[in-house]
PDB file of N, CA and C in Angstrom:
ATOM      1  N   UNK A 420      24.756 -28.359 -33.643  1.00 63.00           N
ATOM      2  CA  UNK A 420      25.935 -28.019 -32.879  1.00 63.00           C
ATOM      3  C   UNK A 420      25.832 -26.766 -33.250  1.00 63.00           C
ATOM      4  N   UNK A 421      25.878 -25.886 -34.194  1.00 72.00           N
ATOM      5  CA  UNK A 421      26.039 -24.524 -34.386  1.00 72.00           C
ATOM      6  C   UNK A 421      24.941 -23.940 -33.435  1.00 72.00           C
ATOM      7  N   UNK A 422      23.888 -24.265 -33.096  1.00 76.00           N
ATOM      8  CA  UNK A 422      22.999 -23.558 -32.301  1.00 76.00           C
ATOM      9  C   UNK A 422      23.428 -23.457 -30.833  1.00 76.00           C
ATOM     10  N   UNK A 423      24.190 -24.786 -30.567  1.00 78.00           N
ATOM     11  CA  UNK A 423      24.638 -24.849 -29.009  1.00 78.00           C
ATOM     12  C   UNK A 423      25.716 -24.210 -28.996  1.00 78.00           C
ATOM     13  N   UNK A 424      26.509 -23.752 -29.763  1.00 76.00           N
ATOM     14  CA  UNK A 424      27.775 -23.279 -29.828  1.00 76.00           C
ATOM     15  C   UNK A 424      27.239 -21.879 -29.584  1.00 76.00           C
ATOM     16  N   UNK A 425      26.501 -21.250 -30.503  1.00 76.00           N
ATOM     17  CA  UNK A 425      25.799 -19.890 -30.696  1.00 76.00           C
ATOM     18  C   UNK A 425      25.666 -19.693 -29.182  1.00 76.00           C
ATOM     19  N   UNK A 426      24.556 -20.410 -28.612  1.00 76.00           N
ATOM     20  CA  UNK A 426      23.697 -20.335 -27.245  1.00 76.00           C
ATOM     21  C   UNK A 426      25.014 -20.277 -26.394  1.00 76.00           C
ATOM     22  N   UNK A 427      25.479 -21.212 -26.134  1.00 80.00           N
ATOM     23  CA  UNK A 427      26.930 -20.990 -25.419  1.00 80.00           C
ATOM     24  C   UNK A 427      27.706 -19.577 -25.062  1.00 80.00           C
ATOM     25  N   UNK A 428      27.861 -18.971 -26.437  1.00 81.00           N
ATOM     26  CA  UNK A 428      28.621 -18.062 -26.836  1.00 81.00           C
ATOM     27  C   UNK A 428      27.710 -16.703 -26.000  1.00 81.00           C
ATOM     28  N   UNK A 429      26.423 -16.850 -26.504  1.00 78.00           N
ATOM     29  CA  UNK A 429      25.713 -15.513 -25.886  1.00 78.00           C
ATOM     30  C   UNK A 429      25.250 -15.763 -24.355  1.00 78.00           C
ATOM     31  N   UNK A 430      25.444 -16.955 -23.767  1.00 77.00           N
ATOM     32  CA  UNK A 430      25.297 -16.968 -21.965  1.00 77.00           C
ATOM     33  C   UNK A 430      26.579 -16.552 -21.708  1.00 77.00           C
ATOM     34  N   UNK A 431      27.416 -16.833 -22.393  1.00 77.00           N
ATOM     35  CA  UNK A 431      28.977 -16.613 -22.111  1.00 77.00           C
ATOM     36  C   UNK A 431      29.170 -14.953 -22.071  1.00 77.00           C
ATOM     37  N   UNK A 432      28.600 -14.179 -22.943  1.00 75.00           N
ATOM     38  CA  UNK A 432      28.660 -12.797 -23.298  1.00 75.00           C
ATOM     39  C   UNK A 432      27.698 -12.046 -22.112  1.00 75.00           C
ATOM     40  N   UNK A 433      26.545 -12.687 -21.756  1.00 72.00           N
ATOM     41  CA  UNK A 433      25.604 -12.150 -21.125  1.00 72.00           C
ATOM     42  C   UNK A 433      26.523 -11.978 -19.555  1.00 72.00           C
ATOM     43  N   UNK A 434      26.975 -13.341 -19.091  1.00 72.00           N
ATOM     44  CA  UNK A 434      27.629 -13.558 -17.785  1.00 72.00           C
ATOM     45  C   UNK A 434      28.746 -12.734 -17.700  1.00 72.00           C
ATOM     46  N   UNK A 435      29.539 -12.292 -18.856  1.00 70.00           N
ATOM     47  CA  UNK A 435      30.514 -11.216 -18.651  1.00 70.00           C
ATOM     48  C   UNK A 435      29.971  -9.887 -18.402  1.00 70.00           C
ATOM     49  N   UNK A 436      29.041  -9.431 -18.926  1.00 72.00           N
ATOM     50  CA  UNK A 436      28.352  -8.398 -19.238  1.00 72.00           C
ATOM     51  C   UNK A 436      28.032  -8.121 -17.934  1.00 72.00           C
ATOM     52  N   UNK A 437      27.181  -8.980 -16.881  1.00 68.00           N
ATOM     53  CA  UNK A 437      26.774  -8.834 -16.054  1.00 68.00           C
ATOM     54  C   UNK A 437      27.974  -8.997 -14.699  1.00 68.00           C
ATOM     55  N   UNK A 438      29.080  -9.074 -15.131  1.00 72.00           N
ATOM     56  CA  UNK A 438      30.092  -8.978 -14.308  1.00 72.00           C
ATOM     57  C   UNK A 438      30.916  -7.580 -14.169  1.00 72.00           C
ATOM     58  N   UNK A 439      30.302  -6.737 -15.072  1.00 66.00           N
ATOM     59  CA  UNK A 439      30.916  -5.385 -15.527  1.00 66.00           C
ATOM     60  C   UNK A 439      30.806  -4.551 -14.180  1.00 66.00           C
ATOM     61  N   UNK A 440      31.545  -3.286 -14.412  1.00 63.00           N
ATOM     62  CA  UNK A 440      31.788  -2.014 -13.194  1.00 63.00           C
ATOM     63  C   UNK A 440      30.094  -1.922 -13.196  1.00 63.00           C
ATOM     64  N   UNK A 441      29.333  -1.569 -11.514  1.00 64.00           N
ATOM     65  CA  UNK A 441      28.025  -1.267 -11.831  1.00 64.00           C
ATOM     66  C   UNK A 441      28.062   0.423 -11.575  1.00 64.00           C
ATOM     67  N   UNK A 442      27.269   1.334 -11.407  1.00 60.00           N
ATOM     68  CA  UNK A 442      27.150   2.620 -11.363  1.00 60.00           C
ATOM     69  C   UNK A 442      27.102   2.608  -9.811  1.00 60.00           C
ATOM     70  N   UNK A 443      27.207   3.475  -9.191  1.00 59.00           N
ATOM     71  CA  UNK A 443      27.143   4.103  -7.874  1.00 59.00           C
ATOM     72  C   UNK A 443      25.658   5.340  -7.750  1.00 59.00           C
ATOM     73  N   UNK A 444      24.567   4.594  -8.026  1.00 55.00           N
ATOM     74  CA  UNK A 444      23.658   5.323  -7.567  1.00 55.00           C
ATOM     75  C   UNK A 444      23.083   6.024  -6.454  1.00 55.00           C
ATOM     76  N   UNK A 445      23.664   5.203  -5.645  1.00 53.00           N
ATOM     77  CA  UNK A 445      23.276   5.950  -4.230  1.00 53.00           C
ATOM     78  C   UNK A 445      24.163   6.803  -3.687  1.00 53.00           C
ATOM     79  N   UNK A 446      25.443   6.977  -4.119  1.00 55.00           N
ATOM     80  CA  UNK A 446      26.166   8.388  -3.771  1.00 55.00           C
ATOM     81  C   UNK A 446      25.658   9.590  -4.804  1.00 55.00           C
ATOM     82  N   UNK A 447      24.822   9.173  -5.825  1.00 54.00           N
ATOM     83  CA  UNK A 447      24.280  10.418  -6.528  1.00 54.00           C
ATOM     84  C   UNK A 447      23.108  11.033  -5.774  1.00 54.00           C
ATOM     85  N   UNK A 448      22.252   9.761  -5.247  1.00 54.00           N
ATOM     86  CA  UNK A 448      20.856   9.957  -4.587  1.00 54.00           C
ATOM     87  C   UNK A 448      21.300  10.344  -3.338  1.00 54.00           C
ATOM     88  N   UNK A 449      22.392  10.112  -2.421  1.00 60.00           N
ATOM     89  CA  UNK A 449      22.514  10.818  -0.965  1.00 60.00           C
ATOM     90  C   UNK A 449      22.432  12.526  -0.943  1.00 60.00           C
ATOM     91  N   UNK A 450      22.874  13.256  -1.477  1.00 63.00           N
ATOM     92  CA  UNK A 450      22.820  14.510  -1.674  1.00 63.00           C
ATOM     93  C   UNK A 450      21.311  15.250  -1.733  1.00 63.00           C
ATOM     94  N   UNK A 451      20.674  14.566  -2.540  1.00 61.00           N
ATOM     95  CA  UNK A 451      19.182  14.580  -3.042  1.00 61.00           C
ATOM     96  C   UNK A 451      18.103  14.421  -1.486  1.00 61.00           C
ATOM     97  N   UNK A 452      18.766  12.982  -0.725  1.00 62.00           N
ATOM     98  CA  UNK A 452      17.955  13.020   0.234  1.00 62.00           C
ATOM     99  C   UNK A 452      18.540  14.006   1.047  1.00 62.00           C
ATOM    100  N   UNK A 453      19.646  14.478   1.668  1.00 67.00           N
ATOM    101  CA  UNK A 453      19.804  15.300   2.530  1.00 67.00           C
ATOM    102  C   UNK A 453      19.072  16.502   2.092  1.00 67.00           C
ATOM    103  N   UNK A 454      19.034  17.060   1.138  1.00 71.00           N
ATOM    104  CA  UNK A 454      18.548  18.401   1.074  1.00 71.00           C
ATOM    105  C   UNK A 454      16.981  18.102   1.267  1.00 71.00           C
ATOM    106  N   UNK A 455      16.381  17.254   0.774  1.00 73.00           N
ATOM    107  CA  UNK A 455      14.929  16.830   0.984  1.00 73.00           C
ATOM    108  C   UNK A 455      14.625  16.754   2.516  1.00 73.00           C
ATOM    109  N   UNK A 456      15.783  16.303   3.224  1.00 75.00           N
ATOM    110  CA  UNK A 456      15.467  16.521   4.791  1.00 75.00           C
ATOM    111  C   UNK A 456      15.620  17.475   5.369  1.00 75.00           C
ATOM    112  N   UNK A 457      16.798  18.244   4.908  1.00 78.00           N
ATOM    113  CA  UNK A 457      16.624  19.730   5.305  1.00 78.00           C
ATOM    114  C   UNK A 457      15.574  20.405   5.103  1.00 78.00           C
ATOM    115  N   UNK A 458      15.031  20.477   4.092  1.00 80.00           N
ATOM    116  CA  UNK A 458      13.801  21.430   3.634  1.00 80.00           C
ATOM    117  C   UNK A 458      12.527  20.816   4.514  1.00 80.00           C
ATOM    118  N   UNK A 459      12.756  19.261   4.818  1.00 80.00           N
ATOM    119  CA  UNK A 459      11.576  18.911   5.977  1.00 80.00           C
ATOM    120  C   UNK A 459      11.723  19.437   7.267  1.00 80.00           C
ATOM    121  N   UNK A 460      12.776  19.516   7.503  1.00 81.00           N
ATOM    122  CA  UNK A 460      13.032  19.974   9.081  1.00 81.00           C
ATOM    123  C   UNK A 460      12.971  21.371   8.929  1.00 81.00           C
ATOM    124  N   UNK A 461      13.247  22.033   8.101  1.00 81.00           N
ATOM    125  CA  UNK A 461      12.840  23.332   8.200  1.00 81.00           C
ATOM    126  C   UNK A 461      11.396  23.786   8.013  1.00 81.00           C
ATOM    127  N   UNK A 462      10.875  22.918   7.304  1.00 83.00           N
ATOM    128  CA  UNK A 462       9.010  23.381   7.443  1.00 83.00           C
ATOM    129  C   UNK A 462       8.624  23.125   8.632  1.00 83.00           C
ATOM    130  N   UNK A 463       9.333  21.871   9.466  1.00 82.00           N
ATOM    131  CA  UNK A 463       8.915  21.580  10.681  1.00 82.00           C
ATOM    132  C   UNK A 463       9.069  22.729  11.712  1.00 82.00           C
ATOM    133  N   UNK A 464      10.003  23.283  11.672  1.00 83.00           N
ATOM    134  CA  UNK A 464      10.831  24.460  12.500  1.00 83.00           C
ATOM    135  C   UNK A 464       9.587  25.512  12.537  1.00 83.00           C
ATOM    136  N   UNK A 465       9.414  25.732  11.026  1.00 82.00           N
ATOM    137  CA  UNK A 465       8.618  26.780  10.715  1.00 82.00           C
ATOM    138  C   UNK A 465       7.434  26.941  11.441  1.00 82.00           C
ATOM    139  N   UNK A 466       6.714  25.481  11.206  1.00 84.00           N
ATOM    140  CA  UNK A 466       5.441  24.840  11.900  1.00 84.00           C
ATOM    141  C   UNK A 466       5.275  25.259  13.365  1.00 84.00           C
ATOM    142  N   UNK A 467       6.248  24.679  14.122  1.00 83.00           N
ATOM    143  CA  UNK A 467       6.408  24.702  15.429  1.00 83.00           C
ATOM    144  C   UNK A 467       6.574  26.257  15.725  1.00 83.00           C
ATOM    145  N   UNK A 468       7.397  27.098  15.165  1.00 83.00           N
ATOM    146  CA  UNK A 468       7.703  28.261  15.518  1.00 83.00           C
ATOM    147  C   UNK A 468       6.064  29.170  15.406  1.00 83.00           C
ATOM    148  N   UNK A 469       5.488  29.153  14.620  1.00 82.00           N
ATOM    149  CA  UNK A 469       3.860  29.490  14.183  1.00 82.00           C
ATOM    150  C   UNK A 469       2.873  28.908  15.300  1.00 82.00           C
ATOM    151  N   UNK A 470       3.177  27.660  15.766  1.00 83.00           N
ATOM    152  CA  UNK A 470       2.161  27.308  16.541  1.00 83.00           C
ATOM    153  C   UNK A 470       2.543  27.731  17.927  1.00 83.00           C
ATOM    154  N   UNK A 471       3.413  27.785  18.403  1.00 82.00           N
ATOM    155  CA  UNK A 471       4.056  28.326  19.448  1.00 82.00           C
ATOM    156  C   UNK A 471       3.763  29.888  19.828  1.00 82.00           C
ATOM    157  N   UNK A 472       3.544  30.695  18.504  1.00 81.00           N
ATOM    158  CA  UNK A 472       3.319  31.936  18.170  1.00 81.00           C
ATOM    159  C   UNK A 472       1.564  32.104  18.629  1.00 81.00           C
ATOM    160  N   UNK A 473       0.868  30.966  18.352  1.00 86.00           N
ATOM    161  CA  UNK A 473      -0.549  30.993  18.304  1.00 86.00           C
ATOM    162  C   UNK A 473      -0.665  30.464  19.851  1.00 86.00           C
ATOM    163  N   UNK A 474      -0.149  29.780  20.229  1.00 81.00           N
ATOM    164  CA  UNK A 474      -0.236  29.629  21.535  1.00 81.00           C
ATOM    165  C   UNK A 474       0.087  30.795  22.698  1.00 81.00           C
ATOM    166  N   UNK A 475       0.961  31.398  22.397  1.00 83.00           N
ATOM    167  CA  UNK A 475       1.433  32.406  22.944  1.00 83.00           C
ATOM    168  C   UNK A 475       0.516  33.431  23.033  1.00 83.00           C
ATOM    169  N   UNK A 476      -0.221  33.800  22.017  1.00 81.00           N
ATOM    170  CA  UNK A 476      -1.127  35.007  21.389  1.00 81.00           C
ATOM    171  C   UNK A 476      -2.534  34.292  22.387  1.00 81.00           C
ATOM    172  N   UNK A 477      -2.908  33.217  22.266  1.00 84.00           N
ATOM    173  CA  UNK A 477      -4.017  32.529  23.102  1.00 84.00           C
ATOM    174  C   UNK A 477      -4.179  32.463  24.333  1.00 84.00           C
ATOM    175  N   UNK A 478      -2.689  32.621  25.280  1.00 84.00           N
ATOM    176  CA  UNK A 478      -2.469  32.666  26.541  1.00 84.00           C
ATOM    177  C   UNK A 478      -2.656  34.070  26.660  1.00 84.00           C
ATOM    178  N   UNK A 479      -2.125  34.724  26.348  1.00 83.00           N
ATOM    179  CA  UNK A 479      -2.334  36.340  26.472  1.00 83.00           C
ATOM    180  C   UNK A 479      -3.761  36.813  26.282  1.00 83.00           C
ATOM    181  N   UNK A 480      -4.525  36.340  25.159  1.00 83.00           N
ATOM    182  CA  UNK A 480      -5.711  36.817  25.367  1.00 83.00           C
ATOM    183  C   UNK A 480      -6.747  36.216  26.668  1.00 83.00           C
ATOM    184  N   UNK A 481      -6.209  34.676  26.973  1.00 84.00           N
ATOM    185  CA  UNK A 481      -6.729  34.086  27.826  1.00 84.00           C
ATOM    186  C   UNK A 481      -6.463  35.264  29.444  1.00 84.00           C
ATOM    187  N   UNK A 482      -5.484  35.586  29.506  1.00 84.00           N
ATOM    188  CA  UNK A 482      -5.012  36.365  30.868  1.00 84.00           C
ATOM    189  C   UNK A 482      -5.669  37.707  30.696  1.00 84.00           C
ATOM    190  N   UNK A 483      -6.114  37.954  29.825  1.00 84.00           N
ATOM    191  CA  UNK A 483      -6.696  39.319  29.523  1.00 84.00           C
ATOM    192  C   UNK A 483      -8.198  39.269  29.863  1.00 84.00           C
ATOM    193  N   UNK A 484      -8.831  38.070  29.646  1.00 85.00           N
ATOM    194  CA  UNK A 484     -10.011  38.019  29.699  1.00 85.00           C
ATOM    195  C   UNK A 484     -10.211  37.206  31.201  1.00 85.00           C
ATOM    196  N   UNK A 485      -9.298  36.588  31.932  1.00 84.00           N
ATOM    197  CA  UNK A 485      -9.266  36.367  33.197  1.00 84.00           C
ATOM    198  C   UNK A 485      -9.242  37.742  34.205  1.00 84.00           C
ATOM    199  N   UNK A 486      -8.192  38.638  33.849  1.00 85.00           N
ATOM    200  CA  UNK A 486      -8.005  39.805  34.409  1.00 85.00           C
ATOM    201  C   UNK A 486      -9.362  40.619  34.233  1.00 85.00           C
ATOM    202  N   UNK A 487      -9.843  40.930  33.156  1.00 83.00           N
ATOM    203  CA  UNK A 487     -11.579  41.484  32.810  1.00 83.00           C
ATOM    204  C   UNK A 487     -12.442  40.831  33.928  1.00 83.00           C
ATOM    205  N   UNK A 488     -12.497  39.417  33.861  1.00 84.00           N
ATOM    206  CA  UNK A 488     -13.360  38.894  34.488  1.00 84.00           C
ATOM    207  C   UNK A 488     -13.333  39.326  36.000  1.00 84.00           C
ATOM    208  N   UNK A 489     -11.912  39.208  36.576  1.00 84.00           N
ATOM    209  CA  UNK A 489     -11.778  39.800  37.858  1.00 84.00           C
ATOM    210  C   UNK A 489     -12.057  41.023  38.392  1.00 84.00           C
ATOM    211  N   UNK A 490     -11.879  41.931  37.431  1.00 81.00           N
ATOM    212  CA  UNK A 490     -11.932  43.358  37.859  1.00 81.00           C
ATOM    213  C   UNK A 490     -13.687  43.518  37.939  1.00 81.00           C
ATOM    214  N   UNK A 491     -14.518  42.691  36.880  1.00 81.00           N
ATOM    215  CA  UNK A 491     -15.765  43.176  36.652  1.00 81.00           C
ATOM    216  C   UNK A 491     -16.331  42.244  38.141  1.00 81.00           C
ATOM    217  N   UNK A 492     -16.076  41.281  38.525  1.00 83.00           N
ATOM    218  CA  UNK A 492     -16.283  40.674  40.006  1.00 83.00           C
ATOM    219  C   UNK A 492     -15.881  41.380  41.197  1.00 83.00           C
ATOM    220  N   UNK A 493     -14.811  42.209  40.740  1.00 81.00           N
ATOM    221  CA  UNK A 493     -14.713  43.365  41.997  1.00 81.00           C
ATOM    222  C   UNK A 493     -15.546  44.527  41.921  1.00 81.00           C
ATOM    223  N   UNK A 494     -15.830  44.777  40.908  1.00 78.00           N
ATOM    224  CA  UNK A 494     -16.824  46.003  40.472  1.00 78.00           C
ATOM    225  C   UNK A 494     -18.252  45.583  41.253  1.00 78.00           C
ATOM    226  N   UNK A 495     -18.500  44.378  40.752  1.00 78.00           N
ATOM    227  CA  UNK A 495     -19.781  43.967  41.382  1.00 78.00           C
ATOM    228  C   UNK A 495     -20.059  43.704  42.655  1.00 78.00           C
ATOM    229  N   UNK A 496     -18.902  43.563  43.498  1.00 79.00           N
ATOM    230  CA  UNK A 496     -18.842  43.158  44.817  1.00 79.00           C
ATOM    231  C   UNK A 496     -18.895  44.736  45.655  1.00 79.00           C
ATOM    232  N   UNK A 497     -17.997  45.341  44.893  1.00 80.00           N
ATOM    233  CA  UNK A 497     -18.163  46.540  45.478  1.00 80.00           C
ATOM    234  C   UNK A 497     -19.552  47.640  45.332  1.00 80.00           C
ATOM    235  N   UNK A 498     -20.491  47.439  43.954  1.00 77.00           N
ATOM    236  CA  UNK A 498     -21.558  48.038  44.190  1.00 77.00           C
ATOM    237  C   UNK A 498     -22.572  47.599  44.722  1.00 77.00           C
ATOM    238  N   UNK A 499     -22.506  46.415  45.449  1.00 68.00           N
ATOM    239  CA  UNK A 499     -23.514  45.932  46.633  1.00 68.00           C
ATOM    240  C   UNK A 499     -23.688  46.558  47.917  1.00 68.00           C
TER     241      UNK A 499
END
């Protein structure tokens, strides 16, 4: 009988403790997620800007090479 009463008291205490106020973990985690997203977005923007600069440099180099080849072709045609 005493063990049954003790067991009932323990179960009641656990049930009441489970119904207590819960911490709001999501509210604390939200700013950290926003900061991480901002940092990731900034990294993507930096990478895109770097890639755009590289493509622009390559296009400029290709244009110079085409101009040089065209000039060489004109010179070769003129010397014949």
